[in-house]
JSON list of C-alpha atoms in Angstrom, two decimals:
[
{"chain": "A", "resi": 141, "resn": "GLN", "atom": "CA", "xyz": [0.00, 0.00, 0.00]},
{"chain": "A", "resi": 142, "resn": "VAL", "atom": "CA", "xyz": [1.49, 3.31, -1.09]},
{"chain": "A", "resi": 143, "resn": "GLN", "atom": "CA", "xyz": [0.69, 6.46, 0.81]},
{"chain": "A", "resi": 144, "resn": "LEU", "atom": "CA", "xyz": [0.86, 9.90, -0.76]},
{"chain": "A", "resi": 145, "resn": "VAL", "atom": "CA", "xyz": [1.35, 13.15, 1.09]},
{"chain": "A", "resi": 146, "resn": "GLU", "atom": "CA", "xyz": [0.95, 16.39, -0.77]},
{"chain": "A", "resi": 147, "resn": "SER", "atom": "CA", "xyz": [1.60, 19.98, 0.13]},
{"chain": "A", "resi": 148, "resn": "GLY", "atom": "CA", "xyz": [1.34, 23.39, -1.41]},
{"chain": "A", "resi": 149, "resn": "GLY", "atom": "CA", "xyz": [-1.60, 25.09, -2.97]},
{"chain": "A", "resi": 150, "resn": "GLY", "atom": "CA", "xyz": [-3.34, 28.20, -1.73]},
{"chain": "A", "resi": 151, "resn": "SER", "atom": "CA", "xyz": [-4.67, 31.33, -3.37]},
{"chain": "A", "resi": 152, "resn": "VAL", "atom": "CA", "xyz": [-3.23, 33.47, -6.11]},
{"chain": "A", "resi": 153, "resn": "GLN", "atom": "CA", "xyz": [-4.35, 36.14, -8.52]},
{"chain": "A", "resi": 154, "resn": "ALA", "atom": "CA", "xyz": [-4.72, 35.39, -12.21]},
{"chain": "A", "resi": 155, "resn": "GLY", "atom": "CA", "xyz": [-1.34, 35.37, -13.90]},
{"chain": "A", "resi": 156, "resn": "GLY", "atom": "CA", "xyz": [0.42, 34.25, -10.75]},
{"chain": "A", "resi": 157, "resn": "SER", "atom": "CA", "xyz": [2.16, 31.02, -9.80]},
{"chain": "A", "resi": 158, "resn": "LEU", "atom": "CA", "xyz": [1.79, 28.24, -7.26]},
{"chain": "A", "resi": 159, "resn": "ASN", "atom": "CA", "xyz": [3.70, 25.04, -6.58]},
{"chain": "A", "resi": 160, "resn": "LEU", "atom": "CA", "xyz": [2.54, 21.65, -5.35]},
{"chain": "A", "resi": 161, "resn": "SER", "atom": "CA", "xyz": [4.58, 18.70, -4.15]},
{"chain": "A", "resi": 162, "resn": "CYS", "atom": "CA", "xyz": [3.73, 15.10, -3.39]},
{"chain": "A", "resi": 163, "resn": "THR", "atom": "CA", "xyz": [5.81, 12.37, -1.80]},
{"chain": "A", "resi": 164, "resn": "ALA", "atom": "CA", "xyz": [5.04, 8.67, -2.12]},
{"chain": "A", "resi": 165, "resn": "SER", "atom": "CA", "xyz": [5.96, 6.13, 0.53]},
{"chain": "A", "resi": 166, "resn": "GLY", "atom": "CA", "xyz": [7.16, 3.69, -2.10]},
{"chain": "A", "resi": 167, "resn": "TYR", "atom": "CA", "xyz": [7.67, 3.03, -5.78]},
{"chain": "A", "resi": 168, "resn": "THR", "atom": "CA", "xyz": [4.91, 3.66, -8.30]},
{"chain": "A", "resi": 169, "resn": "TYR", "atom": "CA", "xyz": [4.97, 3.60, -12.08]},
{"chain": "A", "resi": 170, "resn": "TYR", "atom": "CA", "xyz": [3.14, 6.86, -12.70]},
{"chain": "A", "resi": 171, "resn": "MET", "atom": "CA", "xyz": [2.58, 9.84, -10.46]},
{"chain": "A", "resi": 172, "resn": "GLY", "atom": "CA", "xyz": [0.54, 12.83, -11.34]},
{"chain": "A", "resi": 173, "resn": "TRP", "atom": "CA", "xyz": [-1.87, 15.56, -10.53]},
{"chain": "A", "resi": 174, "resn": "PHE", "atom": "CA", "xyz": [-5.61, 15.68, -10.95]},
{"chain": "A", "resi": 175, "resn": "ARG", "atom": "CA", "xyz": [-8.10, 18.39, -10.13]},
{"chain": "A", "resi": 176, "resn": "GLN", "atom": "CA", "xyz": [-11.78, 18.78, -9.47]},
{"chain": "A", "resi": 177, "resn": "ALA", "atom": "CA", "xyz": [-13.71, 22.00, -9.69]},
{"chain": "A", "resi": 178, "resn": "PRO", "atom": "CA", "xyz": [-17.08, 22.39, -7.93]},
{"chain": "A", "resi": 179, "resn": "GLY", "atom": "CA", "xyz": [-19.79, 20.66, -9.90]},
{"chain": "A", "resi": 180, "resn": "LYS", "atom": "CA", "xyz": [-17.35, 19.12, -12.34]},
{"chain": "A", "resi": 181, "resn": "GLU", "atom": "CA", "xyz": [-15.76, 15.73, -12.76]},
{"chain": "A", "resi": 182, "resn": "ARG", "atom": "CA", "xyz": [-12.20, 15.07, -11.66]},
{"chain": "A", "resi": 183, "resn": "GLU", "atom": "CA", "xyz": [-9.77, 15.51, -14.52]},
{"chain": "A", "resi": 184, "resn": "GLY", "atom": "CA", "xyz": [-6.15, 14.71, -15.21]},
{"chain": "A", "resi": 185, "resn": "VAL", "atom": "CA", "xyz": [-3.74, 17.65, -15.22]},
{"chain": "A", "resi": 186, "resn": "ALA", "atom": "CA", "xyz": [-0.22, 16.24, -15.55]},
{"chain": "A", "resi": 187, "resn": "VAL", "atom": "CA", "xyz": [1.43, 12.86, -15.15]},
{"chain": "A", "resi": 188, "resn": "ILE", "atom": "CA", "xyz": [5.04, 11.70, -15.15]},
{"chain": "A", "resi": 189, "resn": "VAL", "atom": "CA", "xyz": [6.52, 8.26, -15.70]},
{"chain": "A", "resi": 190, "resn": "THR", "atom": "CA", "xyz": [8.64, 7.74, -12.62]},
{"chain": "A", "resi": 191, "resn": "ASP", "atom": "CA", "xyz": [11.14, 5.44, -14.34]},
{"chain": "A", "resi": 192, "resn": "GLY", "atom": "CA", "xyz": [12.00, 8.10, -16.87]},
{"chain": "A", "resi": 193, "resn": "TYR", "atom": "CA", "xyz": [11.06, 11.63, -17.67]},
{"chain": "A", "resi": 194, "resn": "ILE", "atom": "CA", "xyz": [8.12, 11.23, -20.01]},
{"chain": "A", "resi": 195, "resn": "THR", "atom": "CA", "xyz": [5.34, 13.60, -19.13]},
{"chain": "A", "resi": 196, "resn": "TYR", "atom": "CA", "xyz": [1.72, 14.04, -20.16]},
{"chain": "A", "resi": 197, "resn": "TYR", "atom": "CA", "xyz": [-0.37, 17.19, -19.84]},
{"chain": "A", "resi": 198, "resn": "ALA", "atom": "CA", "xyz": [-3.96, 18.17, -20.27]},
{"chain": "A", "resi": 199, "resn": "ASP", "atom": "CA", "xyz": [-4.39, 20.55, -23.20]},
{"chain": "A", "resi": 200, "resn": "SER", "atom": "CA", "xyz": [-5.72, 23.21, -20.83]},
{"chain": "A", "resi": 201, "resn": "VAL", "atom": "CA", "xyz": [-2.43, 23.44, -18.91]},
{"chain": "A", "resi": 202, "resn": "GLN", "atom": "CA", "xyz": [0.12, 22.63, -21.62]},
{"chain": "A", "resi": 203, "resn": "GLY", "atom": "CA", "xyz": [2.79, 25.31, -21.66]},
{"chain": "A", "resi": 204, "resn": "ARG", "atom": "CA", "xyz": [1.77, 26.75, -18.27]},
{"chain": "A", "resi": 205, "resn": "PHE", "atom": "CA", "xyz": [2.23, 23.84, -15.86]},
{"chain": "A", "resi": 206, "resn": "THR", "atom": "CA", "xyz": [5.33, 21.72, -15.43]},
{"chain": "A", "resi": 207, "resn": "ILE", "atom": "CA", "xyz": [5.54, 18.38, -13.68]},
{"chain": "A", "resi": 208, "resn": "SER", "atom": "CA", "xyz": [8.90, 17.16, -12.42]},
{"chain": "A", "resi": 209, "resn": "GLN", "atom": "CA", "xyz": [10.25, 14.62, -9.99]},
{"chain": "A", "resi": 210, "resn": "ASP", "atom": "CA", "xyz": [12.96, 13.69, -7.54]},
{"chain": "A", "resi": 211, "resn": "LYS", "atom": "CA", "xyz": [13.36, 9.97, -8.04]},
{"chain": "A", "resi": 212, "resn": "ALA", "atom": "CA", "xyz": [15.44, 9.48, -4.91]},
{"chain": "A", "resi": 213, "resn": "THR", "atom": "CA", "xyz": [12.64, 10.68, -2.65]},
{"chain": "A", "resi": 214, "resn": "HIS", "atom": "CA", "xyz": [9.65, 9.53, -4.76]},
{"chain": "A", "resi": 215, "resn": "THR", "atom": "CA", "xyz": [8.52, 13.14, -4.91]},
{"chain": "A", "resi": 216, "resn": "VAL", "atom": "CA", "xyz": [6.77, 14.88, -7.76]},
{"chain": "A", "resi": 217, "resn": "TYR", "atom": "CA", "xyz": [6.25, 18.58, -8.18]},
{"chain": "A", "resi": 218, "resn": "LEU", "atom": "CA", "xyz": [3.77, 20.66, -10.11]},
{"chain": "A", "resi": 219, "resn": "GLN", "atom": "CA", "xyz": [4.85, 24.15, -11.00]},
{"chain": "A", "resi": 220, "resn": "MET", "atom": "CA", "xyz": [1.84, 26.18, -12.08]},
{"chain": "A", "resi": 221, "resn": "GLN", "atom": "CA", "xyz": [2.42, 29.45, -13.91]},
{"chain": "A", "resi": 222, "resn": "ARG", "atom": "CA", "xyz": [0.26, 32.01, -15.68]},
{"chain": "A", "resi": 223, "resn": "MET", "atom": "CA", "xyz": [-2.64, 30.68, -13.72]},
{"chain": "A", "resi": 224, "resn": "LYS", "atom": "CA", "xyz": [-6.24, 31.33, -14.71]},
{"chain": "A", "resi": 225, "resn": "PRO", "atom": "CA", "xyz": [-9.46, 31.41, -12.69]},
{"chain": "A", "resi": 226, "resn": "GLU", "atom": "CA", "xyz": [-10.48, 28.17, -14.43]},
{"chain": "A", "resi": 227, "resn": "ASP", "atom": "CA", "xyz": [-7.52, 26.47, -12.74]},
{"chain": "A", "resi": 228, "resn": "THR", "atom": "CA", "xyz": [-9.40, 26.77, -9.45]},
{"chain": "A", "resi": 229, "resn": "GLY", "atom": "CA", "xyz": [-10.23, 23.49, -7.76]},
{"chain": "A", "resi": 230, "resn": "MET", "atom": "CA", "xyz": [-9.13, 20.76, -5.42]},
{"chain": "A", "resi": 231, "resn": "TYR", "atom": "CA", "xyz": [-5.86, 19.31, -6.60]},
{"chain": "A", "resi": 232, "resn": "TYR", "atom": "CA", "xyz": [-5.04, 15.68, -5.88]},
{"chain": "A", "resi": 233, "resn": "CYS", "atom": "CA", "xyz": [-1.79, 13.82, -6.22]},
{"chain": "A", "resi": 234, "resn": "ALA", "atom": "CA", "xyz": [-2.28, 10.26, -7.44]},
{"chain": "A", "resi": 235, "resn": "ALA", "atom": "CA", "xyz": [-0.17, 7.27, -8.38]},
{"chain": "A", "resi": 236, "resn": "SER", "atom": "CA", "xyz": [-0.54, 4.11, -10.38]},
{"chain": "A", "resi": 237, "resn": "ALA", "atom": "CA", "xyz": [1.42, 0.95, -9.72]},
{"chain": "A", "resi": 238, "resn": "GLY", "atom": "CA", "xyz": [0.89, -0.55, -13.16]},
{"chain": "A", "resi": 239, "resn": "TYR", "atom": "CA", "xyz": [1.29, 0.32, -16.80]},
{"chain": "A", "resi": 240, "resn": "LEU", "atom": "CA", "xyz": [-1.41, 2.41, -18.48]},
{"chain": "A", "resi": 241, "resn": "SER", "atom": "CA", "xyz": [-2.02, 2.70, -22.18]},
{"chain": "A", "resi": 242, "resn": "SER", "atom": "CA", "xyz": [-1.71, 6.14, -23.68]},
{"chain": "A", "resi": 243, "resn": "SER", "atom": "CA", "xyz": [-5.47, 6.61, -23.66]},
{"chain": "A", "resi": 244, "resn": "PHE", "atom": "CA", "xyz": [-5.64, 6.30, -19.90]},
{"chain": "A", "resi": 245, "resn": "LYS", "atom": "CA", "xyz": [-2.61, 8.08, -18.55]},
{"chain": "A", "resi": 246, "resn": "LEU", "atom": "CA", "xyz": [-4.70, 11.09, -17.52]},
{"chain": "A", "resi": 247, "resn": "ALA", "atom": "CA", "xyz": [-7.76, 9.06, -16.53]},
{"chain": "A", "resi": 248, "resn": "PRO", "atom": "CA", "xyz": [-8.48, 9.37, -12.79]},
{"chain": "A", "resi": 249, "resn": "SER", "atom": "CA", "xyz": [-10.22, 5.98, -12.68]},
{"chain": "A", "resi": 250, "resn": "LYS", "atom": "CA", "xyz": [-6.95, 4.22, -13.51]},
{"chain": "A", "resi": 251, "resn": "TYR", "atom": "CA", "xyz": [-5.04, 5.48, -10.49]},
{"chain": "A", "resi": 252, "resn": "ASN", "atom": "CA", "xyz": [-4.83, 3.35, -7.37]},
{"chain": "A", "resi": 253, "resn": "TYR", "atom": "CA", "xyz": [-3.46, 5.71, -4.76]},
{"chain": "A", "resi": 254, "resn": "TRP", "atom": "CA", "xyz": [-4.62, 9.21, -3.84]},
{"chain": "A", "resi": 255, "resn": "ALA", "atom": "CA", "xyz": [-3.50, 11.98, -1.55]},
{"chain": "A", "resi": 256, "resn": "GLN", "atom": "CA", "xyz": [-5.89, 14.01, 0.56]},
{"chain": "A", "resi": 257, "resn": "GLY", "atom": "CA", "xyz": [-6.15, 16.96, -1.83]},
{"chain": "A", "resi": 258, "resn": "THR", "atom": "CA", "xyz": [-5.23, 20.60, -1.56]},
{"chain": "A", "resi": 259, "resn": "GLN", "atom": "CA", "xyz": [-7.26, 23.64, -2.56]},
{"chain": "A", "resi": 260, "resn": "VAL", "atom": "CA", "xyz": [-6.04, 25.95, -5.30]},
{"chain": "A", "resi": 261, "resn": "THR", "atom": "CA", "xyz": [-7.92, 29.19, -5.87]},
{"chain": "A", "resi": 262, "resn": "VAL", "atom": "CA", "xyz": [-7.18, 31.65, -8.65]},
{"chain": "A", "resi": 263, "resn": "SER", "atom": "CA", "xyz": [-8.96, 34.97, -8.46]},
{"chain": "A", "resi": 264, "resn": "SER", "atom": "CA", "xyz": [-9.56, 37.26, -11.40]}
]
């Protein structure tokens, strides 16, 4: 059983930046970030393959958000820049122990382990 502990988040004005971090208690194959806005379904934001450096991003954050990792500590980071009000939501770190086909790498239902979530609010 892998446990995830995330930190970061908070409030920022549009155009600003925030950072999130998440540490896993053990090895996982993928780690990433998902978010859920009020009244909306949870969606994938960014995922990284922990054995390498391949990354996947949602179209809505491509070019603004960057996911990175520290393999030695099983920690992933999400650097969020040029933030928009539509980035507001609860952000969750998640991990998958097994391989996922390309169609499912940003699919929340395919991830086994979840952190508690942290609120991100972007004001206009």
